[in-house]
């Protein structure tokens, strides 16, 4: 029994010494983990600082790009409200008729259906200058209507102020700006669209509508990536969505 007790004591001492070594290893590992935690926290802070610096650089480049090369602004038109003009010509007109005229003015027939647009007739959005504009309600039917008329009309086109030209030019500039923004923001666009898509040959209605849908999808994708307020966006408002994206008021621009 005495010999057995001595053996048990020796084994207990070995286990105790081993437990001490394990405790020392545990403390060493804990100190190492604390150092790594501090290092990771410092690296995370440095990374966050670099992201903020990069976002500021992107924001500066975008604001410079849209103020010098591709300025986008709202262009007021001189159209008067039909309700106001009618009320002036007919003092006996009822208030219900005036309200119906105002409602009709805010409604547009677009692609086979009636859509409501509060800005219809009041403003248009210009890019690179007030003379190159797009309809605010997204109705670009003037372009393919002009293309269809060109097919049936012989002789050179002498209408230099044709709205189809401004629509084509504005969409071409918008495409170029969107592709440039995707490079600056490092955001892959969902649709491939070349800068020359809207210039050169006259596009058919199907090809033109398809290209416009691609451009609108790319613009919305950029807006989503920069956390633009969804309440401001409309799937048909090409330049207006782009204007909200590059606005200095967009807090997350450059993220």
C-alpha positions as a LaTeX table, in Angstrom:
\begin{tabular}{lrrr}
\hline
Residue & $x$ (\AA) & $y$ (\AA) & $z$ (\AA) \\
\hline
Unk1 & 0.00 & 0.00 & 0.00 \\
Unk2 & 2.86 & 2.38 & 0.87 \\
Unk3 & 4.58 & 1.69 & $-2.45$ \\
Unk4 & 1.30 & 2.19 & $-4.31$ \\
Unk5 & 0.73 & 5.47 & $-2.48$ \\
Unk6 & 4.21 & 6.69 & $-3.45$ \\
Unk7 & 3.57 & 5.85 & $-7.12$ \\
Unk8 & 0.28 & 7.76 & $-7.04$ \\
Unk9 & 2.02 & 10.77 & $-5.46$ \\
Unk10 & 4.70 & 10.76 & $-8.15$ \\
Unk11 & 2.07 & 10.57 & $-10.89$ \\
Unk12 & 0.16 & 13.43 & $-9.27$ \\
Unk13 & 3.33 & 15.54 & $-9.19$ \\
Unk14 & 3.92 & 14.80 & $-12.89$ \\
Unk15 & 0.36 & 15.81 & $-13.70$ \\
Unk16 & 0.76 & 18.95 & $-11.59$ \\
Unk17 & 3.97 & 19.94 & $-13.39$ \\
Unk18 & 2.30 & 19.24 & $-16.73$ \\
Unk19 & $-0.71$ & 21.32 & $-15.68$ \\
Unk20 & 1.61 & 24.20 & $-14.81$ \\
Unk21 & 3.24 & 23.97 & $-18.25$ \\
Unk22 & $-0.18$ & 23.95 & $-19.88$ \\
Unk23 & $-1.23$ & 26.96 & $-17.81$ \\
Unk24 & 1.88 & 28.83 & $-18.92$ \\
Unk25 & 1.12 & 27.93 & $-22.55$ \\
Unk26 & $-2.47$ & 29.05 & $-22.08$ \\
Unk27 & $-1.37$ & 32.42 & $-20.67$ \\
Unk28 & 1.13 & 32.83 & $-23.50$ \\
Unk29 & $-1.56$ & 32.08 & $-26.09$ \\
Unk30 & $-3.92$ & 34.54 & $-24.41$ \\
Unk31 & $-1.25$ & 37.27 & $-24.48$ \\
Unk32 & $-0.63$ & 36.49 & $-28.17$ \\
Unk33 & $-4.36$ & 36.65 & $-28.93$ \\
Unk34 & $-4.64$ & 40.01 & $-27.16$ \\
Unk35 & $-1.74$ & 41.34 & $-29.26$ \\
Unk36 & $-3.38$ & 40.02 & $-32.43$ \\
Unk37 & $-6.70$ & 41.55 & $-31.36$ \\
Unk38 & $-5.07$ & 44.94 & $-30.85$ \\
Unk39 & $-3.30$ & 44.60 & $-34.21$ \\
Unk40 & $-6.54$ & 43.63 & $-35.99$ \\
Unk41 & $-8.35$ & 46.56 & $-34.38$ \\
Unk42 & $-5.61$ & 48.93 & $-35.52$ \\
Unk43 & $-5.61$ & 47.47 & $-39.02$ \\
Unk44 & $-9.41$ & 47.72 & $-39.16$ \\
Unk45 & $-9.26$ & 51.38 & $-38.17$ \\
Unk46 & $-6.54$ & 52.02 & $-40.77$ \\
Unk47 & $-8.62$ & 50.23 & $-43.41$ \\
Unk48 & $-11.69$ & 52.26 & $-42.51$ \\
Unk49 & $-9.62$ & 55.44 & $-42.75$ \\
Unk50 & $-8.32$ & 54.40 & $-46.16$ \\
Unk51 & $-11.87$ & 53.64 & $-47.33$ \\
Unk52 & $-12.99$ & 57.09 & $-46.22$ \\
Unk53 & $-10.00$ & 58.67 & $-47.96$ \\
Unk54 & $-10.74$ & 56.70 & $-51.13$ \\
Unk55 & $-14.41$ & 57.66 & $-50.96$ \\
Unk56 & $-13.46$ & 61.34 & $-50.66$ \\
Unk57 & $-11.15$ & 61.03 & $-53.66$ \\
Unk58 & $-13.88$ & 59.34 & $-55.70$ \\
Unk59 & $-16.37$ & 61.95 & $-54.63$ \\
Unk60 & $-14.00$ & 64.77 & $-55.62$ \\
Unk61 & $-13.35$ & 63.22 & $-59.05$ \\
Unk62 & $-17.07$ & 62.68 & $-59.67$ \\
Unk63 & $-18.06$ & 66.21 & $-58.67$ \\
Unk64 & $-15.28$ & 67.62 & $-60.83$ \\
Unk65 & $-16.37$ & 65.40 & $-63.74$ \\
Unk66 & $-20.02$ & 66.44 & $-63.46$ \\
Unk67 & $-19.27$ & 70.12 & $-62.99$ \\
Unk68 & $-16.72$ & 70.58 & $-65.80$ \\
Unk69 & $-17.39$ & 67.93 & $-68.47$ \\
Unk70 & $-20.87$ & 66.50 & $-67.81$ \\
Unk71 & $-22.92$ & 69.10 & $-65.92$ \\
Unk72 & $-26.47$ & 67.89 & $-65.28$ \\
Unk73 & $-29.08$ & 70.45 & $-64.43$ \\
Unk74 & $-32.80$ & 70.98 & $-64.47$ \\
Unk75 & $-33.98$ & 73.18 & $-67.34$ \\
Unk76 & $-37.18$ & 75.12 & $-66.83$ \\
Unk77 & $-39.58$ & 75.42 & $-69.73$ \\
Unk78 & $-41.85$ & 78.34 & $-70.45$ \\
Unk79 & $-45.01$ & 76.30 & $-70.76$ \\
Unk80 & $-48.05$ & 77.58 & $-68.91$ \\
Unk81 & $-50.52$ & 75.39 & $-67.15$ \\
Unk82 & $-53.55$ & 74.73 & $-69.40$ \\
Unk83 & $-55.76$ & 75.04 & $-66.35$ \\
Unk84 & $-54.51$ & 78.58 & $-65.72$ \\
Unk85 & $-54.90$ & 79.60 & $-69.36$ \\
Unk86 & $-58.38$ & 78.17 & $-69.58$ \\
Unk87 & $-59.47$ & 79.82 & $-66.37$ \\
Unk88 & $-58.29$ & 83.17 & $-67.66$ \\
Unk89 & $-60.25$ & 82.78 & $-70.91$ \\
Unk90 & $-63.38$ & 81.49 & $-69.26$ \\
Unk91 & $-64.22$ & 82.99 & $-65.89$ \\
Unk92 & $-67.26$ & 80.76 & $-65.58$ \\
Unk93 & $-65.20$ & 77.57 & $-65.55$ \\
Unk94 & $-65.84$ & 75.41 & $-62.50$ \\
Unk95 & $-63.10$ & 74.34 & $-60.08$ \\
Unk96 & $-63.68$ & 70.67 & $-60.97$ \\
Unk97 & $-62.86$ & 71.36 & $-64.63$ \\
Unk98 & $-59.69$ & 73.19 & $-63.64$ \\
Unk99 & $-58.58$ & 70.31 & $-61.43$ \\
Unk100 & $-59.31$ & 67.82 & $-64.23$ \\
Unk101 & $-57.19$ & 69.85 & $-66.65$ \\
Unk102 & $-54.34$ & 69.98 & $-64.14$ \\
Unk103 & $-54.59$ & 66.22 & $-63.62$ \\
Unk104 & $-54.57$ & 65.62 & $-67.37$ \\
Unk105 & $-51.45$ & 67.74 & $-67.66$ \\
Unk106 & $-49.68$ & 65.50 & $-65.14$ \\
Unk107 & $-50.59$ & 62.37 & $-67.13$ \\
Unk108 & $-48.60$ & 61.05 & $-70.08$ \\
Unk109 & $-49.40$ & 58.31 & $-72.57$ \\
Unk110 & $-46.21$ & 56.25 & $-72.58$ \\
Unk111 & $-45.65$ & 52.87 & $-74.28$ \\
Unk112 & $-49.33$ & 52.04 & $-74.58$ \\
Unk113 & $-50.43$ & 53.10 & $-71.10$ \\
Unk114 & $-51.12$ & 56.25 & $-69.09$ \\
Unk115 & $-48.53$ & 57.15 & $-66.45$ \\
Unk116 & $-48.65$ & 59.92 & $-63.87$ \\
Unk117 & $-45.79$ & 62.42 & $-63.87$ \\
Unk118 & $-45.87$ & 65.48 & $-61.63$ \\
Unk119 & $-43.04$ & 67.15 & $-63.59$ \\
Unk120 & $-44.54$ & 66.66 & $-67.03$ \\
Unk121 & $-44.29$ & 69.84 & $-69.10$ \\
Unk122 & $-42.61$ & 71.86 & $-66.33$ \\
Unk123 & $-38.97$ & 70.87 & $-66.65$ \\
Unk124 & $-36.51$ & 68.81 & $-68.58$ \\
Unk125 & $-33.04$ & 67.59 & $-67.61$ \\
Unk126 & $-30.01$ & 68.83 & $-69.56$ \\
Unk127 & $-26.55$ & 67.29 & $-69.78$ \\
Unk128 & $-23.40$ & 69.17 & $-70.92$ \\
Unk129 & $-25.61$ & 72.23 & $-71.47$ \\
Unk130 & $-29.21$ & 73.45 & $-71.46$ \\
Unk131 & $-29.56$ & 72.76 & $-75.20$ \\
Unk132 & $-29.09$ & 68.97 & $-74.87$ \\
Unk133 & $-32.02$ & 67.74 & $-72.82$ \\
Unk134 & $-34.20$ & 64.70 & $-72.25$ \\
Unk135 & $-37.93$ & 64.75 & $-71.51$ \\
Unk136 & $-38.47$ & 64.53 & $-67.80$ \\
Unk137 & $-41.17$ & 61.85 & $-68.08$ \\
Unk138 & $-38.97$ & 59.37 & $-70.00$ \\
Unk139 & $-40.98$ & 59.58 & $-73.22$ \\
Unk140 & $-38.40$ & 59.26 & $-76.03$ \\
Unk141 & $-40.92$ & 58.42 & $-78.75$ \\
Unk142 & $-39.82$ & 61.51 & $-80.72$ \\
Unk143 & $-36.64$ & 59.64 & $-81.67$ \\
Unk144 & $-38.06$ & 56.50 & $-83.24$ \\
Unk145 & $-40.98$ & 58.45 & $-84.72$ \\
Unk146 & $-38.39$ & 60.58 & $-86.50$ \\
Unk147 & $-36.53$ & 57.45 & $-87.64$ \\
Unk148 & $-39.74$ & 56.02 & $-89.10$ \\
Unk149 & $-40.45$ & 59.32 & $-90.90$ \\
Unk150 & $-36.91$ & 59.34 & $-92.30$ \\
Unk151 & $-37.54$ & 55.96 & $-93.90$ \\
Unk152 & $-40.51$ & 57.30 & $-95.84$ \\
Unk153 & $-39.19$ & 60.82 & $-96.56$ \\
Unk154 & $-36.74$ & 61.35 & $-99.40$ \\
Unk155 & $-34.03$ & 64.00 & $-99.43$ \\
Unk156 & $-31.64$ & 65.42 & $-96.83$ \\
Unk157 & $-32.79$ & 66.28 & $-93.35$ \\
Unk158 & $-32.63$ & 70.03 & $-92.81$ \\
Unk159 & $-34.08$ & 70.13 & $-89.31$ \\
Unk160 & $-31.07$ & 70.83 & $-87.12$ \\
Unk161 & $-33.27$ & 71.47 & $-84.08$ \\
Unk162 & $-35.05$ & 68.13 & $-84.32$ \\
Unk163 & $-35.74$ & 66.77 & $-80.81$ \\
Unk164 & $-34.52$ & 63.36 & $-81.97$ \\
Unk165 & $-31.00$ & 64.80 & $-82.27$ \\
Unk166 & $-31.00$ & 66.15 & $-78.73$ \\
Unk167 & $-32.41$ & 62.88 & $-77.37$ \\
Unk168 & $-29.72$ & 60.89 & $-79.15$ \\
Unk169 & $-26.95$ & 63.22 & $-77.98$ \\
Unk170 & $-28.18$ & 63.29 & $-74.37$ \\
Unk171 & $-28.42$ & 59.50 & $-74.17$ \\
Unk172 & $-24.96$ & 59.18 & $-75.71$ \\
Unk173 & $-23.45$ & 61.54 & $-73.11$ \\
Unk174 & $-25.36$ & 59.80 & $-70.30$ \\
Unk175 & $-23.98$ & 56.42 & $-71.40$ \\
Unk176 & $-20.44$ & 57.79 & $-71.46$ \\
Unk177 & $-20.87$ & 59.32 & $-68.01$ \\
Unk178 & $-22.29$ & 56.11 & $-66.54$ \\
Unk179 & $-19.42$ & 54.02 & $-67.91$ \\
Unk180 & $-16.92$ & 56.51 & $-66.49$ \\
Unk181 & $-18.66$ & 56.52 & $-63.09$ \\
Unk182 & $-18.49$ & 52.73 & $-62.96$ \\
Unk183 & $-14.71$ & 52.93 & $-63.37$ \\
Unk184 & $-14.33$ & 55.62 & $-60.70$ \\
Unk185 & $-16.62$ & 53.87 & $-58.21$ \\
Unk186 & $-15.26$ & 50.39 & $-59.08$ \\
Unk187 & $-18.80$ & 49.05 & $-59.58$ \\
Unk188 & $-19.51$ & 46.45 & $-62.27$ \\
Unk189 & $-22.53$ & 47.39 & $-64.37$ \\
Unk190 & $-25.20$ & 44.72 & $-64.96$ \\
Unk191 & $-25.70$ & 45.65 & $-68.64$ \\
Unk192 & $-23.01$ & 46.14 & $-71.28$ \\
Unk193 & $-23.63$ & 49.33 & $-73.24$ \\
Unk194 & $-21.12$ & 51.06 & $-75.53$ \\
Unk195 & $-20.73$ & 54.82 & $-75.63$ \\
Unk196 & $-21.49$ & 54.92 & $-79.36$ \\
Unk197 & $-24.77$ & 53.01 & $-79.02$ \\
Unk198 & $-26.98$ & 56.09 & $-79.49$ \\
Unk199 & $-24.91$ & 57.88 & $-82.12$ \\
Unk200 & $-24.18$ & 56.99 & $-85.70$ \\
Unk201 & $-26.82$ & 54.91 & $-87.42$ \\
Unk202 & $-30.52$ & 55.44 & $-86.74$ \\
Unk203 & $-31.81$ & 52.79 & $-84.35$ \\
Unk204 & $-35.09$ & 51.01 & $-84.83$ \\
Unk205 & $-37.74$ & 51.32 & $-82.15$ \\
Unk206 & $-36.92$ & 47.89 & $-80.71$ \\
Unk207 & $-33.16$ & 48.48 & $-80.56$ \\
Unk208 & $-33.58$ & 52.00 & $-79.23$ \\
Unk209 & $-35.98$ & 50.93 & $-76.45$ \\
Unk210 & $-33.71$ & 48.01 & $-75.54$ \\
Unk211 & $-30.66$ & 50.30 & $-75.28$ \\
Unk212 & $-32.59$ & 52.81 & $-73.14$ \\
Unk213 & $-33.66$ & 50.03 & $-70.77$ \\
Unk214 & $-30.03$ & 48.92 & $-70.42$ \\
Unk215 & $-28.95$ & 52.49 & $-69.65$ \\
Unk216 & $-31.71$ & 52.95 & $-67.05$ \\
Unk217 & $-30.79$ & 49.62 & $-65.43$ \\
Unk218 & $-27.12$ & 50.65 & $-65.16$ \\
Unk219 & $-28.04$ & 54.01 & $-63.66$ \\
Unk220 & $-30.35$ & 52.41 & $-61.07$ \\
Unk221 & $-27.61$ & 49.88 & $-60.21$ \\
Unk222 & $-25.16$ & 52.72 & $-59.52$ \\
Unk223 & $-27.80$ & 54.53 & $-57.45$ \\
Unk224 & $-28.42$ & 51.41 & $-55.37$ \\
Unk225 & $-24.68$ & 50.92 & $-54.82$ \\
Unk226 & $-24.34$ & 54.49 & $-53.51$ \\
Unk227 & $-27.45$ & 54.26 & $-51.29$ \\
Unk228 & $-29.41$ & 56.98 & $-53.08$ \\
Unk229 & $-32.81$ & 57.58 & $-51.47$ \\
Unk230 & $-35.20$ & 55.16 & $-53.19$ \\
Unk231 & $-38.09$ & 57.60 & $-52.89$ \\
Unk232 & $-36.33$ & 59.93 & $-55.35$ \\
Unk233 & $-35.78$ & 57.33 & $-58.07$ \\
Unk234 & $-38.05$ & 56.46 & $-60.99$ \\
Unk235 & $-37.25$ & 53.67 & $-63.48$ \\
Unk236 & $-38.01$ & 55.88 & $-66.51$ \\
Unk237 & $-36.30$ & 59.12 & $-65.43$ \\
Unk238 & $-32.86$ & 58.63 & $-66.97$ \\
Unk239 & $-31.09$ & 61.93 & $-66.34$ \\
Unk240 & $-33.03$ & 62.78 & $-63.18$ \\
Unk241 & $-31.84$ & 59.55 & $-61.52$ \\
Unk242 & $-28.32$ & 60.34 & $-62.71$ \\
Unk243 & $-28.63$ & 63.86 & $-61.30$ \\
Unk244 & $-29.60$ & 62.47 & $-57.88$ \\
Unk245 & $-26.65$ & 60.05 & $-58.04$ \\
Unk246 & $-23.96$ & 62.69 & $-58.62$ \\
Unk247 & $-25.56$ & 65.34 & $-56.42$ \\
Unk248 & $-23.31$ & 66.80 & $-53.68$ \\
Unk249 & $-26.16$ & 66.03 & $-51.27$ \\
Unk250 & $-25.68$ & 62.27 & $-51.77$ \\
Unk251 & $-24.00$ & 61.37 & $-48.47$ \\
Unk252 & $-22.65$ & 57.95 & $-49.51$ \\
Unk253 & $-21.29$ & 58.99 & $-52.91$ \\
Unk254 & $-17.93$ & 57.29 & $-53.36$ \\
Unk255 & $-18.51$ & 54.39 & $-50.96$ \\
\hline
\end{tabular}
